[in-house]
mmCIF file of C-alpha atoms in Angstrom:
data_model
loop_
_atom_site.group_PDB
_atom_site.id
_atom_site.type_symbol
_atom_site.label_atom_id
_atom_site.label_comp_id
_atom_site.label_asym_id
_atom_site.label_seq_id
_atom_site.Cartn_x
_atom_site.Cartn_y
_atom_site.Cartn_z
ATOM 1 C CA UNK A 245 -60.946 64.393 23.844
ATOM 2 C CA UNK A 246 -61.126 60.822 23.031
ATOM 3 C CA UNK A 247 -58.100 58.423 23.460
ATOM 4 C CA UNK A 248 -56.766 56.255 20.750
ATOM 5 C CA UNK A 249 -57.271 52.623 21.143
ATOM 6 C CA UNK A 250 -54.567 50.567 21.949
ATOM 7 C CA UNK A 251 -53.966 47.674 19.308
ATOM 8 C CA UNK A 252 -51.174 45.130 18.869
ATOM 9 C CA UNK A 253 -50.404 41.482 16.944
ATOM 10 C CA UNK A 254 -49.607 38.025 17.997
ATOM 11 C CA UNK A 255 -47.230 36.594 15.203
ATOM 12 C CA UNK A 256 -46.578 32.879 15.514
ATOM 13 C CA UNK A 257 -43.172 31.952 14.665
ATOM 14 C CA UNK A 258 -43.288 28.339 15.017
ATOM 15 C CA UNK A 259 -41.057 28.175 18.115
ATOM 16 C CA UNK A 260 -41.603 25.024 20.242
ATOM 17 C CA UNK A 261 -40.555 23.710 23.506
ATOM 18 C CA UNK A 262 -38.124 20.789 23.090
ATOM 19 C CA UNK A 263 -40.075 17.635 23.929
ATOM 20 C CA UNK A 264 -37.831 15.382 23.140
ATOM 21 C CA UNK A 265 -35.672 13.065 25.012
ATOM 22 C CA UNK A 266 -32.248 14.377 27.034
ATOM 23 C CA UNK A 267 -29.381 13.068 26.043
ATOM 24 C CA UNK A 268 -26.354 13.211 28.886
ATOM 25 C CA UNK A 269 -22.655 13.228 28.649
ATOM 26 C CA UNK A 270 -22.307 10.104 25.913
ATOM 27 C CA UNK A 271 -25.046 12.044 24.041
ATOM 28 C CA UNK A 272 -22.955 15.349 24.398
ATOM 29 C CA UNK A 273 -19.839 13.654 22.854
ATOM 30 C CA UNK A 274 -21.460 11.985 20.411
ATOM 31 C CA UNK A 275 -23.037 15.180 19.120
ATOM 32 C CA UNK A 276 -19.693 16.380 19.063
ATOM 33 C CA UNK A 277 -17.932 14.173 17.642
ATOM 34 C CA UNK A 278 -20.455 13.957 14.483
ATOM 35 C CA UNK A 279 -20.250 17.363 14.194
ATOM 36 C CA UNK A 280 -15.953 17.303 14.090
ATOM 37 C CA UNK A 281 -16.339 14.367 11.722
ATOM 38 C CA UNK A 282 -18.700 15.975 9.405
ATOM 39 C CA UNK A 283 -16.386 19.856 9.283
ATOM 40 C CA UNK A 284 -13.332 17.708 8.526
ATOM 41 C CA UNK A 285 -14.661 16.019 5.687
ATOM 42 C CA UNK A 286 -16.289 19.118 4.371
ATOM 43 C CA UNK A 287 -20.154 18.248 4.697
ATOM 44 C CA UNK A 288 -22.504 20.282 4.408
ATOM 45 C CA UNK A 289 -19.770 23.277 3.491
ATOM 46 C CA UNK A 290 -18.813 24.343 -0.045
ATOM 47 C CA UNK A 291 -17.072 22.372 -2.509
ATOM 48 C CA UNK A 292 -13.808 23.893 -1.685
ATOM 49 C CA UNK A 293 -13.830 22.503 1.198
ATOM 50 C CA UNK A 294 -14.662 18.743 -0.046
ATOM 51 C CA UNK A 295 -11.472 18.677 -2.333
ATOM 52 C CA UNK A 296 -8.896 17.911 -0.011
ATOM 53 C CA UNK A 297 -10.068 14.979 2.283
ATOM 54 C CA UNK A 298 -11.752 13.329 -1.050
ATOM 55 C CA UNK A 299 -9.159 13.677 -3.253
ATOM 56 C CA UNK A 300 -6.200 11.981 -0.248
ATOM 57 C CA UNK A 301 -8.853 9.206 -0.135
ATOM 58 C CA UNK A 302 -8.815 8.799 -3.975
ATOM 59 C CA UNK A 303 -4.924 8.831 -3.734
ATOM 60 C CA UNK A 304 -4.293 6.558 -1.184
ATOM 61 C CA UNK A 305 -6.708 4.419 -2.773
ATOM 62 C CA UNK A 306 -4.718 4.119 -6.764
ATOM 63 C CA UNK A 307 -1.760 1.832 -4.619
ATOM 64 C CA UNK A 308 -4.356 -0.762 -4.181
ATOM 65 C CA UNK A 309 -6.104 -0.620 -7.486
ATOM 66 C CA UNK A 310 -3.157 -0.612 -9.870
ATOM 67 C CA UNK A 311 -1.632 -4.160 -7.565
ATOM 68 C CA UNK A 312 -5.435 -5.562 -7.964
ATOM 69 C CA UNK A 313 -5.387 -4.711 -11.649
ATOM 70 C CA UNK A 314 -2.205 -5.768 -12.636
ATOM 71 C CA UNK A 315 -2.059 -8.955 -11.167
ATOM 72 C CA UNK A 316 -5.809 -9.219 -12.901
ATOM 73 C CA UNK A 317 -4.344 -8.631 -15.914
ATOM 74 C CA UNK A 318 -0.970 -10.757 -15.670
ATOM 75 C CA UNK A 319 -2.597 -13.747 -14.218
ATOM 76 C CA UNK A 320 -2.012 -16.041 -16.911
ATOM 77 C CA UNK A 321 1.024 -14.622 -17.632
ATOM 78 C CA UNK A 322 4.475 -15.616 -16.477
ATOM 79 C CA UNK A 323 5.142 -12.283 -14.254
ATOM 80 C CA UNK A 324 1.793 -13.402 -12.600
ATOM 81 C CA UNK A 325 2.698 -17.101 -11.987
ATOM 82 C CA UNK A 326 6.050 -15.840 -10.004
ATOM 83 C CA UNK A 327 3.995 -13.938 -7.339
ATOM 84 C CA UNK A 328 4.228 -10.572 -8.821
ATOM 85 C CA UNK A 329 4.072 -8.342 -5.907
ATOM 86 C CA UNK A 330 3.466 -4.349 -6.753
ATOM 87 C CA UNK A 331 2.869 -3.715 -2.881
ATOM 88 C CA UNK A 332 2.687 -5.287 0.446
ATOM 89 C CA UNK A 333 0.192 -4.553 3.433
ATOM 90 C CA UNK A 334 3.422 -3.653 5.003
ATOM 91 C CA UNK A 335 4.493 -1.056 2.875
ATOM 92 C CA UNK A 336 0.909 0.044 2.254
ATOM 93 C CA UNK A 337 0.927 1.799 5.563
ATOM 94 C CA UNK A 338 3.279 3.890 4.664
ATOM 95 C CA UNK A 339 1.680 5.377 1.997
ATOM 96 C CA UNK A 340 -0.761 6.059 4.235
ATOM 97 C CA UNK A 341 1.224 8.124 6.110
ATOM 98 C CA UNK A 342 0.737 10.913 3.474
ATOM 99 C CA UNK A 343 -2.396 11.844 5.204
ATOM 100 C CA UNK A 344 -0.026 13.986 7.193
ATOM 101 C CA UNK A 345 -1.403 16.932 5.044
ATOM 102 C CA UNK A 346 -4.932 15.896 5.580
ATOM 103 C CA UNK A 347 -4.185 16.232 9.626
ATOM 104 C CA UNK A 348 -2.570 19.284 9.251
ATOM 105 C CA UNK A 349 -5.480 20.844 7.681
ATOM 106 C CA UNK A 350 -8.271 18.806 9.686
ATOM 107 C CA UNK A 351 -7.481 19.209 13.029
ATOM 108 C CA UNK A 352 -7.043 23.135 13.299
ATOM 109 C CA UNK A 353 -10.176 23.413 11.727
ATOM 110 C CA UNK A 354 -12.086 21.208 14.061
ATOM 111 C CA UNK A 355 -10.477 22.745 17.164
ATOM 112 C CA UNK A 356 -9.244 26.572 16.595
ATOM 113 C CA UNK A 357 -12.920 28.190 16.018
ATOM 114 C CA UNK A 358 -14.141 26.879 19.181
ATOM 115 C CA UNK A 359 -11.446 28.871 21.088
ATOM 116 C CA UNK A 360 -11.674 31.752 18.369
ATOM 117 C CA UNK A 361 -15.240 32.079 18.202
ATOM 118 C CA UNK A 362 -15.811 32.434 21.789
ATOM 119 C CA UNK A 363 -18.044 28.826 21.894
ATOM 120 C CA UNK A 364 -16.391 26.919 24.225
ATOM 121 C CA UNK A 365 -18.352 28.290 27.237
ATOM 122 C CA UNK A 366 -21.188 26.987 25.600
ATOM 123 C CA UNK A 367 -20.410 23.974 24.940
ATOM 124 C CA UNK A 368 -19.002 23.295 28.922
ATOM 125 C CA UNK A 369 -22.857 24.838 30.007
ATOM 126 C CA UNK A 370 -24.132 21.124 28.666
ATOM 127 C CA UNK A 371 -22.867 18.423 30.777
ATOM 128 C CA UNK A 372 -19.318 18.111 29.467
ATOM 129 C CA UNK A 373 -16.459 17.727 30.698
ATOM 130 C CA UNK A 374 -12.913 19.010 29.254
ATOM 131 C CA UNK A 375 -11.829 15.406 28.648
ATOM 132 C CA UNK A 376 -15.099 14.167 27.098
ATOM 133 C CA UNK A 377 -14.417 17.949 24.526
ATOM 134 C CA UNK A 378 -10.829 16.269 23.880
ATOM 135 C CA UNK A 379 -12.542 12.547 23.222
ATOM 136 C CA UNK A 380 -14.362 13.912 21.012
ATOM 137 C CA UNK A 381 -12.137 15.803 18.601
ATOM 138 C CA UNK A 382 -9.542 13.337 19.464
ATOM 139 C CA UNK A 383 -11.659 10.380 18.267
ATOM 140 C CA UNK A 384 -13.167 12.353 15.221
ATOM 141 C CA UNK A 385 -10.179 12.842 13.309
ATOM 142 C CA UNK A 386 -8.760 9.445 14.660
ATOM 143 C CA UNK A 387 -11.644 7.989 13.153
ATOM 144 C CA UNK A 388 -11.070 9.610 9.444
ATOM 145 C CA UNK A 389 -7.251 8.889 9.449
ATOM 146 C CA UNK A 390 -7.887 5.181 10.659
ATOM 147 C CA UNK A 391 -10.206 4.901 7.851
ATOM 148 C CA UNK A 392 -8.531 6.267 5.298
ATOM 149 C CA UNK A 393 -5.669 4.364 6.001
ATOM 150 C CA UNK A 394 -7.445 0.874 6.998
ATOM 151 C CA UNK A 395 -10.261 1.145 3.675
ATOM 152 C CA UNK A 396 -7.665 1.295 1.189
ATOM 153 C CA UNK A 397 -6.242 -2.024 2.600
ATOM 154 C CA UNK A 398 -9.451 -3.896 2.576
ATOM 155 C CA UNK A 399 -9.465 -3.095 -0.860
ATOM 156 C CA UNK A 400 -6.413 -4.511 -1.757
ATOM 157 C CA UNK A 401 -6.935 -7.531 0.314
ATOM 158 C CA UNK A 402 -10.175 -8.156 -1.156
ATOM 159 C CA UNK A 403 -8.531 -7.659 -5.070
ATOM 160 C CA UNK A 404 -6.131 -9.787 -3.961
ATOM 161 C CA UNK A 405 -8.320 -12.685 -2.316
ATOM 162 C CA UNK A 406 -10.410 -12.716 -5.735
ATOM 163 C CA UNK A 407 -7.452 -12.978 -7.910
ATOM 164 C CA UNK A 408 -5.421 -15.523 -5.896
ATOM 165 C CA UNK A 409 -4.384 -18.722 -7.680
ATOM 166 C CA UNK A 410 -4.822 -21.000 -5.607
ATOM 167 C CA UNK A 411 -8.617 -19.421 -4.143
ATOM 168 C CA UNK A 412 -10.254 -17.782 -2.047
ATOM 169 C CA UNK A 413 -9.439 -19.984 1.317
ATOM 170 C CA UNK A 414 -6.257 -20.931 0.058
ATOM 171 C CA UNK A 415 -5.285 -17.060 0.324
ATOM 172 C CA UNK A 416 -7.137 -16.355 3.608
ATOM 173 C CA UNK A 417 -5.486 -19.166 5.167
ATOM 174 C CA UNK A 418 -1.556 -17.865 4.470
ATOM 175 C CA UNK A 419 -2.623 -14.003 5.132
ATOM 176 C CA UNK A 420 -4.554 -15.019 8.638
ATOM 177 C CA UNK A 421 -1.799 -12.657 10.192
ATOM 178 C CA UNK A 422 -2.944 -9.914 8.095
ATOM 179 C CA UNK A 423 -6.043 -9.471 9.515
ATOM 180 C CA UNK A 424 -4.502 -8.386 12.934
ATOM 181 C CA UNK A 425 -1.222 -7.144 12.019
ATOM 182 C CA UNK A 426 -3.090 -4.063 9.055
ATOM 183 C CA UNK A 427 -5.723 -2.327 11.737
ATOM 184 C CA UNK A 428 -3.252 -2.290 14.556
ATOM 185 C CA UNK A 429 -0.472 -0.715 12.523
ATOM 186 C CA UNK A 430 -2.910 1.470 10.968
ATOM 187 C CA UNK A 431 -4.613 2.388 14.521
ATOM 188 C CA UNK A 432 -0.993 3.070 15.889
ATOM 189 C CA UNK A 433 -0.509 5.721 13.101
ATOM 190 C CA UNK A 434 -3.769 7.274 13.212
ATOM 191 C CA UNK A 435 -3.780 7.735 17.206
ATOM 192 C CA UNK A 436 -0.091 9.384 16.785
ATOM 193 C CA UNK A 437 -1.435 12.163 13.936
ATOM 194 C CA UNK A 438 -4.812 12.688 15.216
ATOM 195 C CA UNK A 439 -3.407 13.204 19.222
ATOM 196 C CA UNK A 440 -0.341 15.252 18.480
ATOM 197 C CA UNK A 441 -2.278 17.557 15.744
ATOM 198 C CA UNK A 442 -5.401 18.013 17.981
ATOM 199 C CA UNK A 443 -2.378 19.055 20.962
ATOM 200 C CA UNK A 444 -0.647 21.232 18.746
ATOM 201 C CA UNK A 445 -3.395 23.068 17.495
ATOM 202 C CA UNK A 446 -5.024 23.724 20.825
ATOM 203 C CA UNK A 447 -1.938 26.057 21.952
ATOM 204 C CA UNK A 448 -3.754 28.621 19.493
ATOM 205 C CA UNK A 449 -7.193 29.759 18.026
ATOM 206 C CA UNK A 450 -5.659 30.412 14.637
ATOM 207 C CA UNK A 451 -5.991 27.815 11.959
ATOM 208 C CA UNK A 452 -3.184 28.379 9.867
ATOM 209 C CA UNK A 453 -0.578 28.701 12.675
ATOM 210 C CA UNK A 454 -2.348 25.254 14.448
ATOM 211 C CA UNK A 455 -1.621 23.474 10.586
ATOM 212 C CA UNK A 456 2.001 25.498 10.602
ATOM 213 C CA UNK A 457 3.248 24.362 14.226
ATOM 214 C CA UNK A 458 1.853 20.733 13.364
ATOM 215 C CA UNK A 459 4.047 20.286 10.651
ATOM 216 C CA UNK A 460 7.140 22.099 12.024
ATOM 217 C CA UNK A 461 6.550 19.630 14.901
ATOM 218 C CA UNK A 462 6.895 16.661 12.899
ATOM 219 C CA UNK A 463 9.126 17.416 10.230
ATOM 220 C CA UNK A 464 12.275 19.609 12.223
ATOM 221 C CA UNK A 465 13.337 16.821 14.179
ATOM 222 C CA UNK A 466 12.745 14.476 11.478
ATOM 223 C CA UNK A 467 15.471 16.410 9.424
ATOM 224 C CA UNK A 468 17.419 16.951 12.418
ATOM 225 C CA UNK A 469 17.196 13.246 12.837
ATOM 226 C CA UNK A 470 18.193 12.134 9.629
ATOM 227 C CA UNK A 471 21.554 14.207 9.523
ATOM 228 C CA UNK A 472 22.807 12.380 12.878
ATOM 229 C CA UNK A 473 21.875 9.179 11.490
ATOM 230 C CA UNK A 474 23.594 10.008 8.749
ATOM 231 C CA UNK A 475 26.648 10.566 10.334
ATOM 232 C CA UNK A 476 26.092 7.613 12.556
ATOM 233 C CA UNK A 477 26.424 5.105 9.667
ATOM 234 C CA UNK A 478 26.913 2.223 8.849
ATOM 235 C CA UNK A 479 26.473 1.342 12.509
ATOM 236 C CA UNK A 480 22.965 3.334 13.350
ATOM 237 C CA UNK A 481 22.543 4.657 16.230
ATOM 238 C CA UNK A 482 18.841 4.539 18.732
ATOM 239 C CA UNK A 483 18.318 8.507 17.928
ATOM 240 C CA UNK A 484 16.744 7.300 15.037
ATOM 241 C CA UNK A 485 13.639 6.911 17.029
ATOM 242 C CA UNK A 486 13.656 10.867 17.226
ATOM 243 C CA UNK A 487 12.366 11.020 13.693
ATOM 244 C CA UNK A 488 8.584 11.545 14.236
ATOM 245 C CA UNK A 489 7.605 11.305 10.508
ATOM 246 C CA UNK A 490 9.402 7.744 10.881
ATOM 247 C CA UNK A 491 7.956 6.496 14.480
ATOM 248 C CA UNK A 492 5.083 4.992 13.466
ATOM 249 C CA UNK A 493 6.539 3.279 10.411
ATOM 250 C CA UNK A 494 9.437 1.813 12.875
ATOM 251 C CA UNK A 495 6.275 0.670 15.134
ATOM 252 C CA UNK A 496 4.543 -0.900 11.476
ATOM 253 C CA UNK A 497 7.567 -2.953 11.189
ATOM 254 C CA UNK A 498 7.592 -4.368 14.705
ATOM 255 C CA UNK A 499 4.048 -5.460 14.385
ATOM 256 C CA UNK A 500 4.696 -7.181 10.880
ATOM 257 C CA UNK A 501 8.304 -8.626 11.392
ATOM 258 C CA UNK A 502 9.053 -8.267 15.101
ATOM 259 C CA UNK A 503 12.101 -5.964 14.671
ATOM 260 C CA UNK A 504 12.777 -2.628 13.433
ATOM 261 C CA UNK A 505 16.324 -3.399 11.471
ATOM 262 C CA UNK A 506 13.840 -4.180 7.447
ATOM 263 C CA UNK A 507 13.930 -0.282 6.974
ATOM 264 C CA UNK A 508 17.886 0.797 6.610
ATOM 265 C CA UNK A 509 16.455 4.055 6.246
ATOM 266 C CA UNK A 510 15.476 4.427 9.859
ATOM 267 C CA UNK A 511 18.861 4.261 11.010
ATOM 268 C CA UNK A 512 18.103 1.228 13.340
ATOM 269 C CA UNK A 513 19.475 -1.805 11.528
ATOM 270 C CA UNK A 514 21.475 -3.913 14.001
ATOM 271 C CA UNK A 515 21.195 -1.082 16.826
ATOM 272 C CA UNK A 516 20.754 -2.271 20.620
ATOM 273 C CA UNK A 517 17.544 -1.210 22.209
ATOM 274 C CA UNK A 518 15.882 0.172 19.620
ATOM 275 C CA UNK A 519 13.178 -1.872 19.715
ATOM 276 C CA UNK A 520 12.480 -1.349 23.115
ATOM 277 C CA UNK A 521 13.077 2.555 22.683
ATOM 278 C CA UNK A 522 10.560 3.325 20.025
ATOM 279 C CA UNK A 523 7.374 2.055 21.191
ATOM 280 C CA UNK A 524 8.633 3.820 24.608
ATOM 281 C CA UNK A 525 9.132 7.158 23.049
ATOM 282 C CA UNK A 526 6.126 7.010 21.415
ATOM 283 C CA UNK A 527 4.102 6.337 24.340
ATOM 284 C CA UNK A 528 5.671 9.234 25.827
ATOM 285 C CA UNK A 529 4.855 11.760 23.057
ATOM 286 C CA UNK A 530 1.013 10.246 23.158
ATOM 287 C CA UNK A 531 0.621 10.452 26.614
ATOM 288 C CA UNK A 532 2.768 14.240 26.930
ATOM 289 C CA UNK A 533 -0.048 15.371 24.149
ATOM 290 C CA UNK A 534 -3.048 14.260 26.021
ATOM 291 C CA UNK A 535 -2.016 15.650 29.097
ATOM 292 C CA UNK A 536 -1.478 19.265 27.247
ATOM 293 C CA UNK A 537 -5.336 18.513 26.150
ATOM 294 C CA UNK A 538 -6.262 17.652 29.462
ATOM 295 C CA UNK A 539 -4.499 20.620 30.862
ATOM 296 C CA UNK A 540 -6.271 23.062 28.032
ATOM 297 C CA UNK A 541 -9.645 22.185 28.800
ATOM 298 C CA UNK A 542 -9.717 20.956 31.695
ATOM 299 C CA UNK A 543 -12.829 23.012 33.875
ATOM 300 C CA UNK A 544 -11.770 26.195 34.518
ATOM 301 C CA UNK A 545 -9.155 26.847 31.686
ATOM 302 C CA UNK A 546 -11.684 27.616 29.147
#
């Protein structure tokens, strides 16, 4: 009885050894953080995922357009030969302070699947470290909310600098303050949203709770806030600093004027201390944040 002959097949998928070069820790955190910055602006995903961050930038974006345009079109006019002023750099920062949404959205999204999907040992088997993971998604969706705040500006500078009376030097010479005064206050709101939502969502692995608890962080003692200062008036009282939706704008107004008592609204006008108080406070909610990070994933606690 003969035996069948064996046979069998060789298929060639393509697969290759990596020859390329190996990339360390910066390498590792790079990668990452291109990766955070590309799923919060909705590359390479479906449209429905593009709308949001795109259509903030568009909106933040119309404050600077309609000041460039009108003062365009009223430049020969009276209106435009009293220094018509739609809106100042100042005040431009807080619009952009409606990226709270964006944030809300952003940061569960870059940081819940990790812990959901069961990734995270992977990603500590490369040479990374908890802190460089936080860095990462830390400075990704800094990096979007510092830019979506800070572009807008440029814009209206640059409108502004065209259609200046007296020229182009003439207004870069009176708005020389400008040029330190927008990316700091914009840096100092985009490190407080990006660090407390990236905290906040990190206690969880579900996105819509992360987004939930974010907001709930920063708008209950806002609203708690405002009905003490309320009854504190019309002498204020330092609490005001407790309003977390407000902290960065009272920090806005001591890098453009040096004092926090411009905005009535904070509760702050004429109180003791408060200057002092609010870029203490918010030092202390930064730093609490990053050490809830560091405690999250630090090696060991994945």
């Amino acid at each position: 009885m003969s035996v069948p002959a064996l046979g069998g097949a060789v298929y060639d998928r393509g697969y290759r050894p990596y020859e390329g070069s190996r990339g360390g820790r910066a390498a590792g955190r790079w990668a990452l953080w291109r990766l955070t910055v590309r799923r919060a602006l909705g590359l390479r995903r479906s449209w429905r995922q593009k709308v949001l961050p795109w259509s903030l930038l568009a909106l933040v974006t119309i404050p600077a357009a309609v000041d460039v345009g009108v003062r365009y079109a009223t430049r020969n006019t009276p209106v435009g030969q009293i220094g018509f002023e739609f809106l100042t750099f100042r005040e431009y920062v807080g619009v952009s302070s409606s990226l709270l949404l964006f944030v809300a959205v952003s940061a569960p999204d870059v940081i819940c699947p990790d812990r959901h999907d069961r990734v995270l040992p992977l990603i500590f088997s490369r040479p990374l470290t908890g802190d460089d993971y936080v860095l990462a998604k830390v400075g990704g969706i800094f990096f979007l909310v510092f830019g979506f705040s800070f572009l807008p500006q440029v814009m209206l500078y640059v409108g502004q600098m065209l259609v200046a009376d007296g020229g182009v030097l003439t207004y870069v010479g009176d708005h020389l303050g400008i040029m330190w005064k927008v990316p700091l206050a914009c840096a100092v709101l985009a490190v407080f949203y990006a660090v407390i939502a990236v905290a906040v969502a990190s206690l969880t692995d579900r996105r819509i709770v992360g987004g939930l608890a974010f907001l709930g962080t920063m708008f209950i003692p806002s609203v708690v806030t405002a009905g003490i200062v309320d009854a504190a008036e019309p002498d204020g009282t330092v609490l005001g600093v407790l309003n977390l939706l407000g902290l960065p704008l009272i920090l806005r107004d001591i890098i453009f004027e040096s004092r926090v008592d411009i905005d009535r609204d904070a509760g702050l006008a004429g109180v003791s201390g408060a200057g002092l108080a609010a870029p203490v406070l918010y030092v202390v909610l930064v730093g609490g944040a990053l050490a809830v990070l560091h405690r999250r994933y630090d090696e060991g606690r994945q």
